[in-house]
């Protein structure tokens, strides 16, 4: 039995099987790094894999707050501090009813390798709560955030652990969290990233993940000798921070993004999406996508009740490049078959692990250019690190400077992933390339730091 197979068996029998999505992420990485484990005995000798798959600590806490009717509400909060070999713990907070320890362990584990790929000095973490900001007043969100930070503040700090946003946590929530942190600790420091610009946020942080995914795709298409995105039909899922900024960048470079989705349905506008309207609907008014039809009656809206069995309407639309940017496992094997049958050439994961393992298998076997999340959506955390640098040096960089640094970072990640894949005999496989390159950086640091 190979080292990788032994490790997978151990994980299947151990506590890592407690949640499928975490196990799914681990299994993919272990399979990718098999050649590295076989060829270099030091990783086995220092039990790097066994150490890496267990978080340094999982902090779990009760969050008690009052709603607007003075009812007492109770949620669970978490912070998974996974690995700080390369730098302080860093990763987002997710507020969504589906949040549990397993999902956060999956996201935290992915974050370790993603952060390593950026080449920046940051470790991996993730956190959040099963609190649902949807339908809550600003005041309720504020009270929840204050209670969440009251419980969390003692475990974080600019040199310890620096949370940021994720699903359900944007500038509004980060602002409330920061306000409470200041109040409790009396410190005004870079403890959170994704802050509004007026109190220490970096320009371009909101745009970073979406723009970064497009920069990565441009470089990948260049390396793989495919036609650029200019003038090409693109499909995007999601209508949040990542999706809307991916759409915005696609429009800026002359591509034609025609779809977006939210948790209720999909908009298909074959002439190209109206990004200003989408931003107003989803980021300002927090409305349903269906409202897009009021001013664009020629567009189509398909509610999720009408999605094809086992698949998603958005991946039935013919496109040159697809960008899943909503959530995990939102692109299934059926969806992958539809995309390939309709001539799709490139798939870039803006969300974390949006494609199922079966879908990825198909993309790789059919030689579709496939950009995995931990490489393609690293732009957000890269600009978060730029925000930390600006906070530490009391500087504010221009939009152009951050954008330029982001573009360089994404193109560098893409090149290093492609070269690693080539070095390990799997040219064109960006999944293996990203897993090997990220693992190697963290593993070598873990060995150098001792047990
Ligand atoms: P947002 O909360 O801004 O948007 C999420 C979008 O996805 C919304 O349109 C939401 O619909 C939709 N969505 C959420 N859950 C589901 C679901 N279960 N089924 C269908 N649709 C769903 O989140 P972000 O854009 O920030 O994050 C999107 C993805 O990108 C996540 O996987 C996140 O981990 C990842 N990511 C985000 C980064 C960032 O910088 N924000 C950085 C790196 C990765 P609705 O509007 O109806 O709620």
Coordinates of C-alpha atoms and ligand atoms in Angstrom, one line a residue:
X1 CA 0.0 0.0 0.0
X2 CA 1.4 3.5 -0.9
X3 CA 2.0 6.1 1.8
X4 CA -1.0 8.1 0.4
X5 CA -3.3 5.1 0.5
X6 CA -2.3 4.3 4.1
X7 CA -3.0 7.9 5.1
X8 CA -6.4 7.9 3.5
X9 CA -7.3 4.6 5.2
X10 CA -6.2 6.1 8.6
X11 CA -8.3 9.1 8.0
X12 CA -11.3 7.1 7.0
X13 CA -11.1 5.2 10.2
X14 CA -10.4 8.2 12.4
X15 CA -12.1 11.4 13.3
X16 CA -11.5 13.1 9.9
X17 CA -14.4 11.1 8.5
X18 CA -16.8 13.0 10.8
X19 CA -17.8 15.3 8.0
X20 CA -17.7 14.5 4.3
X21 CA -16.7 17.9 3.0
X22 CA -13.5 18.0 5.2
X23 CA -12.7 14.4 4.2
X24 CA -13.3 15.3 0.6
X25 CA -10.7 18.1 0.8
X26 CA -8.2 15.9 2.6
X27 CA -8.5 13.0 0.2
X28 CA -7.9 15.3 -2.8
X29 CA -4.8 16.7 -1.3
X30 CA -3.4 13.4 -0.1
X31 CA -3.9 11.8 -3.6
X32 CA -2.2 14.8 -5.2
X33 CA 0.9 14.8 -3.0
X34 CA 1.4 11.0 -3.2
X35 CA 4.4 11.3 -5.5
X36 CA 6.1 13.8 -3.1
X37 CA 5.5 11.5 -0.1
X38 CA 6.9 8.6 -2.0
X39 CA 10.0 10.4 -3.3
X40 CA 11.0 12.3 -0.2
X41 CA 11.2 10.2 3.1
X42 CA 11.5 13.3 5.3
X43 CA 7.7 14.0 5.2
X44 CA 7.0 10.5 6.5
X45 CA 9.8 10.7 9.1
X46 CA 8.4 13.9 10.6
X47 CA 4.8 12.7 10.3
X48 CA 4.0 16.0 8.5
X49 CA 0.7 14.8 7.1
X50 CA -0.6 13.4 10.4
X51 CA 0.3 16.7 12.0
X52 CA -1.1 18.9 9.2
X53 CA -4.6 17.4 9.1
X54 CA -5.3 18.1 12.8
X55 CA -6.0 21.8 13.6
X56 CA -3.7 23.4 16.2
X57 CA -7.0 24.2 18.1
X58 CA -10.7 24.6 17.6
X59 CA -12.3 27.3 19.7
X60 CA -16.1 26.9 20.1
X61 CA -18.2 29.3 22.0
X62 CA -21.8 30.4 22.8
X63 CA -23.0 33.7 21.3
X64 CA -26.0 35.2 23.1
X65 CA -27.8 38.3 21.8
X66 CA -31.1 40.1 21.8
X67 CA -33.3 40.5 18.7
X68 CA -35.3 43.6 18.0
X69 CA -38.2 42.2 20.0
X70 CA -36.0 41.7 23.0
X71 CA -36.0 37.9 22.6
X72 CA -32.8 36.2 23.7
X73 CA -31.1 34.3 20.8
X74 CA -28.3 31.8 21.1
X75 CA -25.9 30.8 18.3
X76 CA -22.6 28.8 18.2
X77 CA -19.4 30.5 17.2
X78 CA -16.1 28.9 16.1
X79 CA -12.6 29.7 15.2
X80 CA -10.5 26.9 13.8
X81 CA -6.8 27.9 14.1
X82 CA -5.3 25.3 11.8
X83 CA -1.7 26.0 11.2
X84 CA 0.7 28.9 11.8
X85 CA 4.0 27.6 10.4
X86 CA 4.3 30.3 7.7
X87 CA 2.8 33.2 9.6
X88 CA -0.1 34.2 11.9
X89 CA -3.4 32.4 11.5
X90 CA -5.4 34.0 8.7
X91 CA -8.8 33.1 7.1
X92 CA -12.4 34.3 6.9
X93 CA -15.5 34.2 9.1
X94 CA -18.6 32.7 7.6
X95 CA -22.1 33.5 9.0
X96 CA -24.6 31.0 7.5
X97 CA -27.0 28.5 9.0
X98 CA -25.1 25.6 7.5
X99 CA -21.9 26.4 9.5
X100 CA -20.6 23.7 11.7
X101 CA -17.2 22.5 12.8
X102 CA -16.7 20.1 9.9
X103 CA -17.3 22.8 7.3
X104 CA -14.9 25.2 9.0
X105 CA -12.2 22.5 9.3
X106 CA -12.5 21.9 5.5
X107 CA -12.3 25.6 4.8
X108 CA -9.4 26.1 7.3
X109 CA -7.4 23.2 5.9
X110 CA -7.8 24.6 2.3
X111 CA -6.8 28.0 3.6
X112 CA -3.4 26.7 4.9
X113 CA -2.4 25.6 1.4
X114 CA -4.0 28.6 -0.3
X115 CA -2.2 31.0 1.9
X116 CA 1.1 29.1 1.3
X117 CA 0.6 29.5 -2.5
X118 CA 0.5 33.3 -2.2
X119 CA 4.1 33.2 -1.0
X120 CA 3.0 35.7 1.8
X121 CA 3.8 35.1 5.5
X122 CA 0.3 33.9 6.6
X123 CA -0.9 30.6 8.2
X124 CA -4.4 29.1 7.8
X125 CA -7.6 29.4 9.9
X126 CA -11.3 29.8 9.4
X127 CA -14.3 30.7 11.7
X128 CA -17.8 31.7 11.8
X129 CA -21.2 31.0 13.2
X130 CA -24.6 29.3 12.3
X131 CA -26.1 32.8 12.6
X132 CA -28.0 33.8 9.5
X133 CA -27.7 37.6 8.7
X134 CA -30.5 37.2 6.1
X135 CA -33.7 39.0 7.2
X136 CA -32.0 40.6 10.2
X137 CA -32.0 44.3 10.8
X138 CA -28.7 46.2 10.8
X139 CA -29.2 46.6 14.6
X140 CA -29.6 42.8 15.1
X141 CA -26.5 42.1 13.0
X142 CA -24.6 44.7 15.1
X143 CA -25.7 43.1 18.3
X144 CA -24.8 39.6 17.1
X145 CA -21.3 40.8 15.9
X146 CA -20.7 42.5 19.2
X147 CA -21.5 39.3 21.2
X148 CA -19.5 37.2 18.7
X149 CA -16.4 39.4 19.2
X150 CA -16.8 39.5 23.0
X151 CA -16.3 35.8 23.0
X152 CA -13.6 35.7 20.3
X153 CA -11.3 38.7 21.0
X154 CA -9.0 37.0 23.5
X155 CA -7.9 34.5 20.8
X156 CA -7.0 36.9 18.0
X157 CA -4.6 39.7 17.3
X158 CA -2.5 41.2 14.5
X159 CA 0.4 38.8 15.2
X160 CA -1.8 35.9 16.3
X161 CA -4.9 35.4 14.2
X162 CA -6.4 37.9 11.7
X163 CA -10.0 37.0 10.6
X164 CA -11.6 38.4 7.5
X165 CA -15.0 38.1 5.6
X166 CA -16.6 35.1 3.8
X167 CA -20.2 34.2 3.1
X168 CA -22.5 36.4 5.1
X169 CA -19.6 38.6 6.4
X170 CA -18.9 41.7 4.4
X171 CA -17.8 45.3 5.2
X172 CA -20.8 45.9 7.4
X173 CA -20.1 42.9 9.7
X174 CA -16.4 43.5 9.7
X175 CA -17.1 47.1 10.8
X176 CA -19.3 46.0 13.7
X177 CA -16.7 43.3 14.7
X178 CA -13.9 45.8 14.6
X179 CA -15.9 48.4 16.7
X180 CA -16.5 45.9 19.4
X181 CA -12.9 44.6 19.4
X182 CA -11.7 48.2 20.0
X183 CA -14.1 48.8 22.8
X184 CA -13.1 45.7 24.7
X185 CA -9.3 45.8 24.1
X186 CA -8.7 49.5 23.8
X187 CA -6.5 48.6 20.8
X188 CA -6.7 50.1 17.3
X189 CA -4.8 47.6 15.3
X190 CA -5.0 45.4 12.2
X191 CA -6.8 42.6 13.9
X192 CA -9.3 42.1 11.0
X193 CA -9.0 42.6 7.3
X194 CA -11.7 43.5 4.9
X195 CA -12.4 46.6 7.0
X196 CA -14.1 49.6 5.3
X197 CA -11.5 52.0 3.8
X198 CA -12.3 54.8 6.2
X199 CA -10.8 52.9 9.2
X200 CA -7.9 50.9 7.8
X201 CA -9.3 48.8 5.0
X202 CA -7.4 48.3 1.9
X203 CA -8.7 49.7 -1.4
X204 CA -9.6 46.8 -3.7
X205 CA -10.2 44.2 -0.9
X206 CA -13.8 43.8 -1.9
X207 CA -12.8 43.3 -5.6
X208 CA -9.8 41.1 -4.9
X209 CA -11.1 37.6 -5.0
X210 CA -13.3 38.1 -8.1
X211 CA -10.7 40.1 -10.0
X212 CA -7.9 37.7 -8.9
X213 CA -9.8 34.7 -10.3
X214 CA -10.0 36.4 -13.7
X215 CA -6.3 37.4 -13.6
X216 CA -5.5 33.7 -12.8
X217 CA -7.7 32.5 -15.7
X218 CA -6.1 34.9 -18.2
X219 CA -2.6 33.5 -17.3
X220 CA -3.8 29.9 -17.3
X221 CA -5.3 30.3 -20.8
X222 CA -2.0 31.9 -21.9
X223 CA 0.1 29.0 -20.6
X224 CA -2.3 26.4 -22.1
X225 CA -2.3 28.2 -25.5
X226 CA -6.0 28.8 -25.4
X227 CA -7.8 31.9 -26.8
X228 CA -8.2 34.8 -24.3
X229 CA -11.5 35.7 -22.6
X230 CA -12.1 38.8 -24.7
X231 CA -15.4 38.5 -26.6
X232 CA -16.2 35.1 -25.1
X233 CA -19.4 34.0 -23.4
X234 CA -18.8 33.3 -19.7
X235 CA -21.1 31.8 -17.1
X236 CA -20.8 32.7 -13.4
X237 CA -22.7 31.3 -10.4
X238 CA -23.2 33.3 -7.2
X239 CA -24.2 36.9 -6.8
X240 CA -22.1 37.8 -3.8
X241 CA -18.8 39.5 -3.3
X242 CA -16.8 37.1 -5.4
X243 CA -19.2 36.5 -8.2
X244 CA -20.1 40.2 -8.7
X245 CA -16.5 41.3 -8.9
X246 CA -15.6 38.4 -11.2
X247 CA -18.5 39.6 -13.5
X248 CA -17.2 43.2 -13.2
X249 CA -13.7 42.2 -14.3
X250 CA -15.0 40.0 -17.1
X251 CA -16.9 43.0 -18.5
X252 CA -13.9 45.3 -18.1
X253 CA -11.7 42.9 -20.2
X254 CA -14.4 42.6 -23.0
X255 CA -15.8 39.2 -22.1
X256 CA -19.6 38.6 -22.0
X257 CA -20.7 37.2 -18.6
X258 CA -24.3 36.1 -19.1
X259 CA -25.4 34.4 -15.8
X260 CA -25.4 34.7 -12.1
X261 CA -27.2 32.9 -9.3
X262 CA -28.3 33.3 -5.7
X263 CA -29.7 30.8 -3.3
X264 CA -33.2 31.1 -5.0
X265 CA -32.5 31.0 -8.7
X266 CA -30.5 32.1 -11.8
X267 CA -30.5 35.1 -14.1
X268 CA -29.6 34.6 -17.7
X269 CA -29.1 37.8 -19.7
X270 CA -27.6 36.8 -23.1
X271 CA -26.6 40.3 -24.0
X272 CA -24.3 40.5 -21.0
X273 CA -25.2 41.2 -17.4
X274 CA -25.9 44.7 -16.0
X275 CA -23.3 44.9 -13.2
X276 CA -24.4 48.2 -11.7
X277 CA -28.0 46.9 -11.3
X278 CA -26.7 43.6 -9.8
X279 CA -24.5 45.4 -7.3
X280 CA -27.4 47.6 -6.3
X281 CA -29.8 44.6 -5.9
X282 CA -27.4 42.2 -4.1
X283 CA -24.9 44.4 -2.2
X284 CA -27.1 47.4 -1.4
X285 CA -30.7 46.2 -1.3
X286 CA -30.0 42.5 -0.4
X287 CA -32.9 41.6 -2.7
X288 CA -33.7 38.5 -4.8
X289 CA -32.2 38.2 -8.2
X290 CA -35.7 38.0 -9.7
X291 CA -35.9 41.8 -9.3
X292 CA -33.4 42.0 -12.2
X293 CA -36.4 41.3 -14.6
X294 CA -38.1 44.6 -13.6
X295 CA -35.7 46.7 -15.7
X296 CA -34.5 43.8 -18.0
X297 CA -37.6 42.0 -19.1
X298 CA -35.7 40.2 -21.9
X299 CA -33.5 38.3 -19.4
X300 CA -34.6 35.0 -18.0
X301 CA -35.1 34.0 -14.4
X302 CA -35.1 30.3 -13.5
X303 CA -36.0 29.5 -9.8
X304 CA -34.2 26.6 -8.2
X305 CA -37.4 24.5 -8.2
X306 CA -36.9 24.3 -12.0
X307 CA -33.3 23.3 -12.0
X308 CA -32.6 19.9 -13.7
X309 CA -32.4 16.9 -11.4
X310 CA -28.9 16.5 -9.9
X311 CA -27.7 19.6 -11.6
X312 CA -27.9 23.4 -11.8
X313 CA -29.4 25.5 -14.6
X314 CA -26.4 27.8 -14.8
X315 CA -24.1 25.1 -16.1
X316 CA -26.6 24.2 -19.0
X317 CA -25.8 27.5 -20.6
X318 CA -23.2 27.2 -23.4
X319 CA -20.0 29.1 -22.6
X320 CA -16.3 29.3 -23.3
X321 CA -15.4 29.7 -19.6
X322 CA -17.3 28.9 -16.4
X323 CA -16.8 30.5 -13.0
X324 CA -18.5 28.8 -10.0
X325 CA -18.4 31.5 -7.3
X326 CA -21.2 30.7 -4.9
X327 CA -20.6 27.8 -2.5
X328 CA -19.1 24.2 -2.1
X329 CA -20.3 21.3 -4.3
X330 CA -22.5 23.5 -6.5
X331 CA -21.1 22.0 -9.8
X332 CA -21.8 18.3 -10.0
X333 CA -20.8 15.5 -12.5
X334 CA -24.0 16.2 -14.5
X335 CA -23.2 19.9 -14.6
X336 CA -19.6 19.1 -15.8
X337 CA -20.9 16.8 -18.6
X338 CA -23.2 19.6 -19.7
X339 CA -20.5 22.2 -19.7
X340 CA -18.1 19.9 -21.7
X341 CA -20.9 18.9 -24.2
X342 CA -21.6 22.6 -24.8
X343 CA -17.9 23.4 -25.6
X344 CA -16.6 24.9 -22.4
X345 CA -12.8 25.2 -22.4
X346 CA -12.0 26.6 -19.0
X347 CA -13.4 26.3 -15.5
X348 CA -12.2 28.6 -12.6
X349 CA -13.3 28.0 -9.0
X350 CA -14.0 31.4 -7.4
X351 CA -15.8 29.8 -4.5
X352 CA -14.2 27.2 -2.2
X353 CA -14.4 23.7 -3.5
X354 CA -17.5 24.3 -5.7
X355 CA -16.9 21.3 -8.0
X356 CA -17.5 17.8 -6.7
X357 CA -14.7 15.3 -7.1
X358 CA -16.5 13.5 -9.9
X359 CA -16.8 16.8 -11.8
X360 CA -13.1 17.6 -11.3
X361 CA -12.2 14.1 -12.5
X362 CA -14.2 14.7 -15.7
X363 CA -12.6 18.1 -16.3
X364 CA -9.1 16.8 -15.9
X365 CA -9.7 13.7 -18.1
X366 CA -11.2 15.8 -20.8
X367 CA -8.3 18.3 -20.7
X368 CA -10.5 21.2 -19.7
X369 CA -8.3 24.0 -18.2
X370 CA -9.3 23.7 -14.6
X371 CA -8.2 26.3 -12.0
X372 CA -8.8 25.0 -8.4
X373 CA -10.1 27.3 -5.7
X374 CA -7.0 27.2 -3.5
X375 CA -5.0 28.8 -6.3
X376 CA -7.6 30.7 -8.3
X377 CA -9.4 32.5 -5.4
X378 CA -6.2 33.3 -3.4
X379 CA -6.6 37.0 -4.5
X380 CA -8.8 37.8 -1.5
X381 CA -6.3 36.6 1.1
X382 CA -3.4 38.2 -0.8
X383 CA -5.0 41.6 -0.6
X384 CA -5.9 40.9 3.0
X385 CA -2.2 40.5 3.6
X386 CA -1.6 43.8 1.8
X387 CA -4.1 45.3 4.2
X388 CA -2.1 43.9 7.1
X389 CA 1.1 45.5 5.7
X390 CA -0.6 48.9 5.2
X391 CA -2.0 48.8 8.8
X392 CA 1.4 47.8 10.3
X393 CA 3.2 50.7 8.4
X394 CA 0.3 53.2 8.8
X395 CA 0.1 53.6 5.0
X396 CA -2.7 53.7 2.5
X397 CA -1.9 52.3 -1.0
X398 CA -3.6 53.5 -4.1
X399 CA -6.2 51.3 -6.0
X400 CA -3.7 51.0 -8.9
X401 CA -0.9 49.9 -6.6
X402 CA -3.0 47.2 -5.0
X403 CA -4.4 46.1 -8.3
X404 CA -1.0 45.8 -9.9
X405 CA 0.4 43.8 -6.9
X406 CA -2.7 41.5 -7.0
X407 CA -2.3 40.8 -10.7
X408 CA 1.4 40.0 -10.3
X409 CA 0.6 37.7 -7.4
X410 CA -2.1 35.8 -9.3
X411 CA 0.0 35.4 -12.4
X412 CA 2.9 34.2 -10.2
X413 CA 0.7 31.7 -8.4
X414 CA -0.5 30.4 -11.7
X415 CA 3.0 30.0 -13.1
X416 CA 4.3 28.3 -10.0
X417 CA 1.3 25.8 -10.0
X418 CA 1.8 25.0 -13.7
X419 CA 5.6 24.5 -13.3
X420 CA 5.1 22.3 -10.2
X421 CA 2.6 20.1 -12.1
X422 CA 5.1 19.8 -14.9
X423 CA 8.0 18.9 -12.5
X424 CA 5.9 16.1 -11.0
X425 CA 4.9 14.7 -14.4
X426 CA 1.3 15.9 -14.4
X427 CA 1.5 18.8 -16.8
X428 CA -1.7 20.8 -17.2
X429 CA -3.1 19.4 -13.9
X430 CA -3.5 22.5 -11.7
X431 CA -5.1 20.6 -8.9
X432 CA -2.1 18.5 -8.3
X433 CA 0.2 21.4 -9.0
X434 CA -1.5 23.6 -6.4
X435 CA -1.7 20.8 -3.8
X436 CA 2.0 19.8 -4.2
X437 CA 3.3 23.4 -4.3
X438 CA 1.2 24.5 -1.2
X439 CA 1.9 21.4 0.8
X440 CA 5.7 21.5 0.2
X441 CA 5.9 25.1 1.5
X442 CA 4.0 24.4 4.7
X443 CA 5.6 21.0 5.2
X444 CA 9.2 22.3 4.9
X445 CA 8.5 25.0 7.4
X446 CA 6.9 22.6 9.8
X447 CA 10.0 20.4 9.6
X448 CA 12.4 23.4 10.0
X449 CA 10.4 24.5 13.1
X450 CA 10.7 21.1 14.8
X451 CA 8.1 19.1 16.6
Ligands
LIG1 P1 -21.4 36.2 -0.3 O1 -22.1 35.9 1.0 O2 -21.0 37.6 -0.7 O3 -22.2 35.5 -1.5 C1 -22.5 34.2 -1.6 C2 -23.4 34.0 -2.8 O4 -23.6 32.6 -3.0 C3 -24.8 34.6 -2.6 O5 -25.2 35.0 -3.9 C4 -25.6 33.5 -2.1 O6 -27.0 33.6 -2.4 C5 -25.0 32.3 -2.8 N1 -25.1 31.1 -1.9 C6 -24.6 30.9 -0.7 N2 -24.9 29.7 -0.2 C7 -25.6 29.1 -1.2 C8 -26.1 27.8 -1.4 N3 -26.0 26.9 -0.4 N4 -26.7 27.5 -2.6 C9 -26.8 28.4 -3.5 N5 -26.3 29.7 -3.5 C10 -25.7 30.0 -2.3 O7 -20.1 35.2 -0.3 P2 -18.7 35.4 -1.1 O8 -19.0 35.9 -2.4 O9 -17.8 36.2 -0.2 O10 -18.2 33.9 -1.1 C11 -18.6 33.0 -2.1 C12 -17.6 31.8 -2.1 O11 -16.2 32.3 -2.3 C13 -17.5 31.0 -0.8 O12 -17.2 29.7 -1.1 C14 -16.3 31.6 -0.1 O13 -15.8 30.7 0.9 C15 -15.4 31.9 -1.2 N6 -14.4 32.8 -1.0 C16 -14.7 34.1 -0.7 C17 -13.6 35.0 -0.5 C18 -13.9 36.5 -0.3 O14 -13.0 37.3 -0.4 N7 -15.1 36.9 0.0 C19 -12.2 34.7 -0.6 C20 -12.0 33.3 -1.1 C21 -13.1 32.4 -1.2 P3 -28.0 34.7 -1.6 O15 -27.7 36.0 -2.1 O16 -29.3 34.2 -1.9 O17 -27.6 34.5 -0.1

